[in-house]
Short mmCIF file of C-alpha atoms in Angstrom, two decimals:
data_model
loop_
_atom_site.label_atom_id
_atom_site.label_comp_id
_atom_site.label_asym_id
_atom_site.label_seq_id
_atom_site.Cartn_x
_atom_site.Cartn_y
_atom_site.Cartn_z
CA MET A 22 106.85 139.33 108.86
CA SER A 23 106.69 138.14 112.46
CA ASN A 24 109.20 135.65 113.77
CA VAL A 25 106.52 133.82 115.69
CA ALA A 26 104.52 131.37 113.59
CA VAL A 27 100.75 131.13 114.03
CA LEU A 28 99.04 127.74 113.99
CA HIS A 29 95.29 127.74 113.42
CA SER A 30 94.38 124.52 115.17
CA TYR A 31 92.01 122.50 117.34
CA PHE A 32 93.32 120.71 120.40
CA ARG A 33 92.00 117.27 119.42
CA SER A 34 92.51 117.45 115.63
CA SER A 35 95.09 114.81 114.79
CA CYS A 36 96.47 116.86 111.88
CA SER A 37 96.97 119.90 114.16
CA TRP A 38 98.63 117.63 116.71
CA ARG A 39 101.09 116.36 114.06
CA VAL A 40 102.15 119.89 113.16
CA ARG A 41 102.61 120.83 116.83
CA ILE A 42 105.03 117.93 117.28
CA ALA A 43 106.96 118.89 114.14
CA LEU A 44 107.17 122.54 115.23
CA ASN A 45 108.53 121.41 118.60
CA TYR A 46 111.22 119.31 116.93
CA LYS A 47 112.15 122.13 114.58
CA GLN A 48 112.33 124.54 117.53
CA VAL A 49 109.92 126.95 115.89
CA GLN A 50 108.25 129.44 118.22
CA TYR A 51 104.51 129.48 117.59
CA THR A 52 101.21 130.56 119.05
CA GLN A 53 97.94 128.75 118.47
CA LYS A 54 94.69 130.30 117.30
CA SER A 55 91.85 127.97 118.20
CA VAL A 56 89.31 126.93 115.56
CA HIS A 57 86.62 124.99 117.42
CA LEU A 58 85.37 122.23 115.13
CA LEU A 59 82.05 121.74 116.94
CA ASN A 60 81.05 125.06 118.56
CA ASN A 61 79.03 127.64 116.62
CA GLY A 62 78.24 125.05 113.94
CA GLY A 63 81.98 124.48 113.43
CA GLU A 64 84.20 127.55 113.36
CA GLN A 65 86.12 126.04 110.42
CA HIS A 66 83.08 126.90 108.27
CA SER A 67 83.13 130.62 109.15
CA ASP A 68 83.76 133.07 106.33
CA GLU A 69 86.77 134.43 108.19
CA TYR A 70 88.43 131.01 108.45
CA LYS A 71 87.42 129.95 104.93
CA SER A 72 89.43 132.87 103.60
CA VAL A 73 92.48 131.33 105.29
CA ASN A 74 91.66 127.70 104.49
CA PRO A 75 88.99 127.06 101.81
CA MET A 76 88.99 123.34 102.64
CA GLU A 77 87.50 124.38 106.01
CA GLN A 78 89.96 122.17 107.85
CA VAL A 79 92.63 122.61 110.48
CA PRO A 80 95.52 123.12 110.67
CA THR A 81 96.73 126.20 108.83
CA LEU A 82 100.24 127.38 109.58
CA VAL A 83 101.36 130.95 108.97
CA ILE A 84 105.14 130.90 108.84
CA ASP A 85 107.99 132.61 106.96
CA GLY A 86 105.42 134.86 105.26
CA LEU A 87 103.54 131.84 103.90
CA THR A 88 100.07 130.55 104.71
CA LEU A 89 100.27 126.75 104.52
CA THR A 90 97.68 124.01 104.75
CA GLN A 91 97.86 120.17 104.71
CA SER A 92 99.91 118.64 107.50
CA LEU A 93 102.30 116.50 105.43
CA PRO A 94 103.34 119.29 103.05
CA ILE A 95 103.75 121.53 106.11
CA MET A 96 106.09 118.99 107.72
CA GLU A 97 108.05 118.54 104.46
CA TYR A 98 108.39 122.33 104.32
CA LEU A 99 109.64 122.54 107.91
CA GLU A 100 112.15 119.82 107.04
CA GLU A 101 113.39 121.55 103.87
CA SER A 102 113.49 125.05 105.35
CA ARG A 103 115.19 123.91 108.58
CA PRO A 104 117.27 120.90 107.53
CA ASP A 105 119.89 121.24 110.26
CA ILE A 106 117.54 121.07 113.25
CA HIS A 107 116.51 117.48 114.07
CA PRO A 108 115.95 115.98 110.58
CA LEU A 109 112.46 114.46 110.35
CA LEU A 110 113.38 112.24 107.39
CA PRO A 111 116.29 109.80 107.05
CA GLY A 112 118.90 110.33 104.33
CA ASP A 113 118.49 107.25 102.12
CA PRO A 114 115.62 107.34 99.57
CA LYS A 115 114.82 103.72 100.44
CA ASP A 116 114.25 104.70 104.07
CA ARG A 117 112.54 107.96 103.18
CA VAL A 118 109.92 106.14 101.12
CA ARG A 119 109.13 103.85 104.09
CA VAL A 120 108.64 106.87 106.34
CA ARG A 121 106.37 108.56 103.83
CA GLN A 122 104.47 105.34 103.15
CA ILE A 123 103.54 104.94 106.84
CA ALA A 124 102.69 108.64 107.11
CA GLU A 125 100.49 108.44 104.02
CA ILE A 126 98.64 105.29 105.09
CA ILE A 127 97.57 107.35 108.10
CA ASN A 128 97.13 110.68 106.31
CA SER A 129 95.15 109.55 103.25
CA GLY A 130 94.32 105.91 104.01
CA ILE A 131 92.89 106.17 107.52
CA GLN A 132 92.31 109.72 108.72
CA PRO A 133 89.98 111.07 105.97
CA VAL A 134 87.86 107.90 106.10
CA GLN A 135 87.23 108.25 109.85
CA ASN A 136 86.92 112.01 109.74
CA LEU A 137 83.93 113.91 111.12
CA SER A 138 82.14 114.55 107.80
CA VAL A 139 82.33 110.91 106.68
CA LEU A 140 81.18 109.66 110.10
CA GLN A 141 78.21 112.00 109.94
CA ALA A 142 77.30 110.64 106.49
CA VAL A 143 77.69 107.03 107.58
CA GLY A 144 75.19 107.65 110.38
CA PRO A 145 75.11 107.30 114.17
CA GLU A 146 74.45 103.53 114.34
CA ARG A 147 77.27 102.54 112.04
CA LYS A 148 79.89 105.14 112.80
CA MET A 149 81.75 103.33 115.62
CA LYS A 150 82.19 100.18 113.51
CA TRP A 151 83.10 102.23 110.43
CA GLY A 152 85.81 104.17 112.23
CA HIS A 153 87.07 101.05 113.96
CA ASP A 154 87.35 99.12 110.70
CA ALA A 155 89.14 101.94 108.86
CA ILE A 156 91.77 102.22 111.58
CA HIS A 157 92.10 98.46 112.05
CA LYS A 158 92.77 97.92 108.34
CA GLY A 159 95.35 100.70 108.19
CA PHE A 160 97.08 99.41 111.31
CA VAL A 161 97.32 95.91 109.78
CA ALA A 162 99.22 97.49 106.86
CA ILE A 163 101.46 99.56 109.15
CA GLU A 164 102.18 96.67 111.54
CA ASP A 165 103.25 94.62 108.48
CA LEU A 166 105.56 97.39 107.28
CA LEU A 167 107.05 97.89 110.72
CA LYS A 168 107.70 94.17 111.16
CA ALA A 169 109.46 94.12 107.79
CA HIS A 170 111.44 97.34 108.09
CA SER A 171 111.58 98.60 111.68
CA THR A 172 114.67 97.52 113.48
CA GLY A 173 115.09 100.52 115.75
CA LYS A 174 113.37 102.36 118.56
CA TYR A 175 110.89 104.18 116.35
CA CYS A 176 109.08 103.53 113.03
CA ILE A 177 112.20 103.71 110.89
CA GLY A 178 115.43 103.61 112.85
CA ASP A 179 116.34 105.40 116.06
CA ASN A 180 115.37 108.92 115.05
CA VAL A 181 111.90 110.40 115.20
CA THR A 182 110.49 110.93 111.70
CA ILE A 183 107.29 112.15 110.08
CA ALA A 184 105.94 108.58 110.33
CA ASP A 185 106.20 108.66 114.13
CA ILE A 186 104.60 112.08 114.24
CA CYS A 187 101.57 110.76 112.34
CA LEU A 188 101.40 107.58 114.41
CA VAL A 189 100.79 108.96 117.91
CA PRO A 190 97.60 110.98 117.22
CA GLN A 191 96.26 108.05 115.18
CA VAL A 192 96.81 105.62 118.06
CA TYR A 193 94.84 107.98 120.28
CA ASN A 194 92.01 107.95 117.72
CA ALA A 195 92.22 104.16 117.68
CA SER A 196 91.45 104.11 121.40
CA ARG A 197 88.36 106.25 120.82
CA PHE A 198 87.11 103.65 118.29
CA LYS A 199 88.05 100.73 120.58
CA VAL A 200 90.65 99.24 118.25
CA ASP A 201 92.35 96.32 120.00
CA MET A 202 95.98 97.40 120.21
CA ALA A 203 97.04 93.93 121.42
CA LEU A 204 96.79 92.98 117.74
CA PHE A 205 99.45 95.57 116.86
CA PRO A 206 102.34 95.02 119.27
CA THR A 207 104.94 96.85 117.18
CA ILE A 208 102.76 99.95 116.80
CA ALA A 209 101.97 99.83 120.53
CA ARG A 210 105.63 99.50 121.51
CA ILE A 211 106.73 102.41 119.32
CA ASN A 212 103.81 104.57 120.44
CA SER A 213 104.72 104.06 124.11
CA ALA A 214 108.32 105.06 123.46
CA LEU A 215 107.23 108.17 121.54
CA GLU A 216 104.80 109.31 124.22
CA GLU A 217 107.70 109.72 126.62
CA LEU A 218 109.49 112.31 124.48
CA PRO A 219 109.16 115.97 125.55
CA GLU A 220 108.35 117.17 122.01
CA PHE A 221 105.40 114.77 121.95
CA LYS A 222 104.29 115.55 125.51
CA LYS A 223 104.17 119.28 124.81
CA ALA A 224 102.05 118.68 121.71
CA HIS A 225 99.52 116.36 123.39
CA PHE A 226 95.86 117.33 123.08
CA THR A 227 95.45 117.40 126.87
CA VAL A 228 97.80 120.35 127.39
CA GLN A 229 96.82 122.85 124.69
CA PRO A 230 95.50 126.38 125.30
CA ASP A 231 92.07 125.36 123.92
CA THR A 232 91.83 122.02 125.75
CA PRO A 233 88.64 122.13 127.84
CA GLU A 234 89.22 122.04 131.60
CA GLU A 235 87.69 118.57 132.04
CA LEU A 236 90.19 117.05 129.58
CA LYS A 237 93.20 118.97 130.82
CA LYS A 238 96.07 117.07 132.29
CA SER A 239 97.31 118.79 135.39
CA MET B 30 116.34 92.08 90.54
CA SER B 31 114.66 92.78 87.22
CA ASN B 32 115.22 96.06 85.46
CA VAL B 33 111.59 96.27 84.46
CA ALA B 34 109.31 97.62 87.18
CA VAL B 35 105.90 96.03 87.78
CA LEU B 36 102.89 98.20 88.51
CA HIS B 37 99.88 96.48 90.07
CA SER B 38 97.15 98.76 88.84
CA TYR B 39 93.62 99.28 87.53
CA PHE B 40 93.05 101.27 84.36
CA ARG B 41 90.58 103.73 85.90
CA SER B 42 92.11 104.08 89.39
CA SER B 43 93.27 107.66 89.69
CA CYS B 44 96.17 106.72 91.98
CA SER B 45 97.42 104.13 89.43
CA TRP B 46 97.05 106.73 86.71
CA ARG B 47 99.24 109.18 88.67
CA VAL B 48 102.03 106.64 89.02
CA ARG B 49 101.88 105.77 85.29
CA ILE B 50 102.42 109.44 84.42
CA ALA B 51 105.34 109.72 86.85
CA LEU B 52 106.94 106.53 85.50
CA ASN B 53 106.65 107.93 81.98
CA TYR B 54 108.36 111.16 83.01
CA LYS B 55 111.11 109.28 84.82
CA GLN B 56 111.60 107.04 81.76
CA VAL B 57 111.14 103.90 83.84
CA GLN B 58 110.30 100.77 81.88
CA TYR B 59 107.33 99.02 83.48
CA THR B 60 104.69 96.41 82.88
CA GLN B 61 101.24 96.50 84.44
CA LYS B 62 99.55 93.68 86.31
CA SER B 63 95.83 94.33 86.38
CA VAL B 64 93.92 94.24 89.67
CA HIS B 65 90.23 94.53 88.73
CA LEU B 66 88.51 96.55 91.46
CA LEU B 67 84.99 95.28 90.64
CA ASN B 68 85.28 91.78 89.11
CA ASN B 69 85.31 88.70 91.36
CA GLY B 70 84.14 90.79 94.33
CA GLY B 71 87.16 93.07 93.85
CA GLU B 72 90.49 91.44 93.11
CA GLN B 73 92.21 93.86 95.53
CA HIS B 74 90.62 91.82 98.33
CA SER B 75 92.18 88.50 97.22
CA ASP B 76 94.63 86.84 99.59
CA GLU B 77 97.30 86.95 96.91
CA TYR B 78 97.00 90.71 96.45
CA LYS B 79 96.60 91.42 100.17
CA SER B 80 100.03 89.88 100.72
CA VAL B 81 101.40 92.57 98.36
CA ASN B 82 99.21 95.41 99.63
CA PRO B 83 97.39 94.91 102.96
CA MET B 84 95.42 98.13 102.41
CA GLU B 85 93.75 96.28 99.50
CA GLN B 86 94.28 99.25 97.23
CA VAL B 87 96.02 99.95 93.96
CA PRO B 88 98.64 100.85 92.95
CA THR B 89 101.59 98.83 94.20
CA LEU B 90 104.90 99.40 92.45
CA VAL B 91 107.69 96.82 92.49
CA ILE B 92 110.88 98.67 91.60
CA ASP B 93 114.59 98.63 92.54
CA GLY B 94 113.95 95.55 94.70
CA LEU B 95 111.29 97.42 96.73
CA THR B 96 107.55 96.85 96.96
CA LEU B 97 105.99 100.30 97.35
CA THR B 98 102.45 101.50 98.01
CA GLN B 99 100.82 104.95 98.26
CA SER B 100 101.07 107.07 95.15
CA LEU B 101 102.61 110.23 96.63
CA PRO B 102 105.45 108.42 98.46
CA ILE B 103 106.04 106.44 95.25
CA MET B 104 106.38 109.67 93.26
CA GLU B 105 108.67 111.19 95.88
CA TYR B 106 110.79 108.03 95.68
CA LEU B 107 110.97 108.20 91.88
CA GLU B 108 112.04 111.83 92.23
CA GLU B 109 114.74 111.11 94.80
CA SER B 110 116.08 107.98 93.12
CA ARG B 111 116.11 109.55 89.65
CA PRO B 112 116.72 113.25 90.29
CA ASP B 113 118.34 113.98 86.94
CA ILE B 114 115.48 112.84 84.72
CA HIS B 115 112.72 115.45 84.45
CA PRO B 116 112.48 116.76 88.06
CA LEU B 117 108.89 116.46 89.33
CA LEU B 118 109.42 119.05 92.07
CA PRO B 119 110.81 122.61 91.79
CA GLY B 120 113.97 123.54 93.65
CA ASP B 121 112.77 126.21 96.10
CA PRO B 122 111.09 124.95 99.32
CA LYS B 123 108.47 127.71 98.96
CA ASP B 124 107.49 126.32 95.55
CA ARG B 125 107.81 122.69 96.65
CA VAL B 126 105.31 123.21 99.45
CA ARG B 127 102.78 124.66 96.97
CA VAL B 128 103.19 121.60 94.72
CA ARG B 129 102.73 119.23 97.64
CA GLN B 130 99.81 121.22 99.00
CA ILE B 131 97.86 120.88 95.75
CA ALA B 132 98.80 117.21 95.45
CA GLU B 133 97.68 116.55 99.03
CA ILE B 134 94.37 118.39 98.72
CA ILE B 135 93.63 115.87 95.97
CA ASN B 136 95.30 112.85 97.57
CA SER B 137 93.93 113.12 101.12
CA GLY B 138 91.31 115.87 100.86
CA ILE B 139 89.29 114.73 97.85
CA GLN B 140 90.15 111.26 96.62
CA PRO B 141 89.56 109.17 99.78
CA VAL B 142 86.25 110.93 100.45
CA GLN B 143 84.88 110.08 96.99
CA ASN B 144 86.43 106.63 96.92
CA LEU B 145 84.45 103.44 96.26
CA SER B 146 84.14 102.29 99.89
CA VAL B 147 82.88 105.64 101.17
CA LEU B 148 80.41 105.97 98.28
CA GLN B 149 79.05 102.52 99.08
CA ALA B 150 78.59 103.53 102.74
CA VAL B 151 76.91 106.81 101.82
CA GLY B 152 74.35 104.87 99.76
CA PRO B 153 73.11 104.88 96.16
CA GLU B 154 70.72 107.87 96.41
CA ARG B 155 73.24 110.24 97.95
CA LYS B 156 76.48 109.14 96.34
CA MET B 157 76.43 111.41 93.26
CA LYS B 158 75.87 114.54 95.37
CA TRP B 159 78.43 113.38 97.96
CA GLY B 160 81.13 112.81 95.37
CA HIS B 161 80.27 116.06 93.59
CA ASP B 162 80.46 118.10 96.78
CA ALA B 163 83.79 116.58 97.86
CA ILE B 164 85.41 117.40 94.52
CA HIS B 165 83.79 120.82 94.24
CA LYS B 166 85.09 121.87 97.66
CA GLY B 167 88.61 120.63 96.92
CA PHE B 168 88.62 122.38 93.57
CA VAL B 169 87.60 125.67 95.20
CA ALA B 170 90.71 125.39 97.38
CA ILE B 171 92.95 124.46 94.44
CA GLU B 172 91.57 127.18 92.16
CA ASP B 173 92.30 129.70 94.93
CA LEU B 174 95.88 128.44 95.30
CA LEU B 175 96.44 128.46 91.55
CA LYS B 176 95.11 132.00 91.20
CA ALA B 177 97.48 133.11 93.97
CA HIS B 178 100.58 131.18 92.91
CA SER B 179 100.33 129.90 89.35
CA THR B 180 101.94 132.17 86.87
CA GLY B 181 103.11 129.56 84.38
CA LYS B 182 101.77 126.95 82.01
CA TYR B 183 101.13 124.35 84.68
CA CYS B 184 100.18 124.30 88.40
CA ILE B 185 103.47 125.76 89.62
CA GLY B 186 105.62 127.22 86.88
CA ASP B 187 106.37 125.85 83.42
CA ASN B 188 107.48 122.37 84.41
CA VAL B 189 105.21 119.44 85.08
CA THR B 190 105.19 118.55 88.79
CA ILE B 191 103.52 116.08 91.13
CA ALA B 192 100.65 118.57 91.50
CA ASP B 193 99.90 118.36 87.76
CA ILE B 194 100.12 114.59 87.86
CA CYS B 195 97.47 114.46 90.58
CA LEU B 196 95.28 117.03 88.85
CA VAL B 197 94.47 115.30 85.56
CA PRO B 198 92.93 112.07 86.94
CA GLN B 199 90.96 114.14 89.46
CA VAL B 200 89.51 116.34 86.71
CA TYR B 201 88.38 113.18 84.95
CA ASN B 202 86.66 112.05 88.17
CA ALA B 203 85.06 115.49 88.42
CA SER B 204 83.40 114.91 85.05
CA ARG B 205 81.95 111.61 86.29
CA PHE B 206 80.37 113.49 89.22
CA LYS B 207 79.18 116.34 86.96
CA VAL B 208 81.27 119.04 88.62
CA ASP B 209 80.86 122.28 86.68
CA MET B 210 84.37 123.02 85.41
CA ALA B 211 83.30 126.48 84.21
CA LEU B 212 83.62 127.46 87.89
CA PHE B 213 87.32 126.49 87.84
CA PRO B 214 88.83 128.18 84.80
CA THR B 215 92.45 127.94 85.98
CA ILE B 216 92.20 124.21 86.71
CA ALA B 217 90.47 123.67 83.36
CA ARG B 218 93.13 125.62 81.45
CA ILE B 219 96.00 123.74 83.06
CA ASN B 220 94.26 120.39 82.63
CA SER B 221 93.81 121.01 78.89
CA ALA B 222 97.48 121.86 78.49
CA LEU B 223 98.54 118.76 80.40
CA GLU B 224 96.32 116.42 78.40
CA GLU B 225 98.31 117.26 75.29
CA LEU B 226 101.60 115.98 76.68
CA PRO B 227 102.78 112.54 75.49
CA GLU B 228 103.59 111.34 79.03
CA PHE B 229 100.01 112.07 80.05
CA LYS B 230 98.49 110.61 76.86
CA LYS B 231 100.32 107.32 77.30
CA ALA B 232 99.10 107.07 80.91
CA HIS B 233 95.43 107.81 80.14
CA PHE B 234 92.88 105.25 81.34
CA THR B 235 91.55 104.74 77.81
CA VAL B 236 94.78 103.21 76.47
CA GLN B 237 95.85 100.75 79.17
CA PRO B 238 96.24 96.96 78.70
CA ASP B 239 93.25 96.35 81.00
CA THR B 240 91.00 99.05 79.54
CA PRO B 241 87.79 97.31 78.37
CA GLU B 242 87.23 97.38 74.60
CA GLU B 243 84.18 99.69 74.82
CA LEU B 244 86.24 102.37 76.62
CA LYS B 245 89.34 102.04 74.48
CA LYS B 246 90.47 104.96 72.45
CA SER B 247 91.44 103.83 68.99
#
């Protein structure tokens, strides 16, 4: 097995973006194999990619001889297989559940509901409002949790966790759906702090190998 | 704090059903407080319930002085706070990631896409096919994973895990959307074995305090 992991990903996919940040924190060397979600009718639907990921979604991570899908299980695996390099979960179960709760509000509560296939089904006239409302509602829940439990620099405490990793790509999606971030000052504050970190900068959708030239940050 | 946990739940909600099974395995005493998802315009939207769960979803579990939402983080918390009572995850990270992967395909890949709010947006003529297709696609992915990795009685090995707990309510939903289970023989076999277990029987939607009389199993 190769020592370099392979991430099948798309530059703007928020779930691919999460895994890139986690790989950076865990100091895993990886290359990306682009799966363009729009070109050629969506390369995720190709027979070749379906054999890797039958859900026809990105990301898929090939690492340690395993082919893994689903961003949260991938991050839990990186945490458990590399526990000594920048822990992505706190130690106390009562803090760990808060991290996972925020991550899961984004992962299952927001992201699938404002995903491409649902937006297409909802239709072109309604899709902006639909996406906006899904994100707004989830952010109300997260802002509440953060106000109750966040006393540090990031979502839970002063260390970057899986919750933070899910937050940043979701805040970018919020801007695409014109969610008013002034309503979510705690999320906005934490997001700004996270965006300054090198592990987040390196994972940003504007600097990936498959980022189109017009979106590339110089 | 009370020693008896309180589960805000709805008899037929698959996420409530998951948590009931997990509580049974972890031998946690709990009472249920019904949140009817259809009556009174949906009791999950009431101001009283929103103050407990701003996502306006069930379940919410009040336990150990914590108010917890999101079924997978709740199960991970039960596992970490009660590790000695029937472990719901295997020990090896390479097995744990398979358990979480199956659980997450259901939790974020299938369930939110065939959830009430999305079905309402998709519209009455298309909703049966939409729900069917979402479950069918997820089950193709799970059947593949099980064929590759399941060598025991249940999803991963011979012990009931979080993957199994997610599977049974989803198979019930599949029947409502007329998914052809003959296409998924491994899922069907495991589901049948699981349905015989007392912890699953006690959690079934037909025997809950808020199950309507006409659906109650005698």
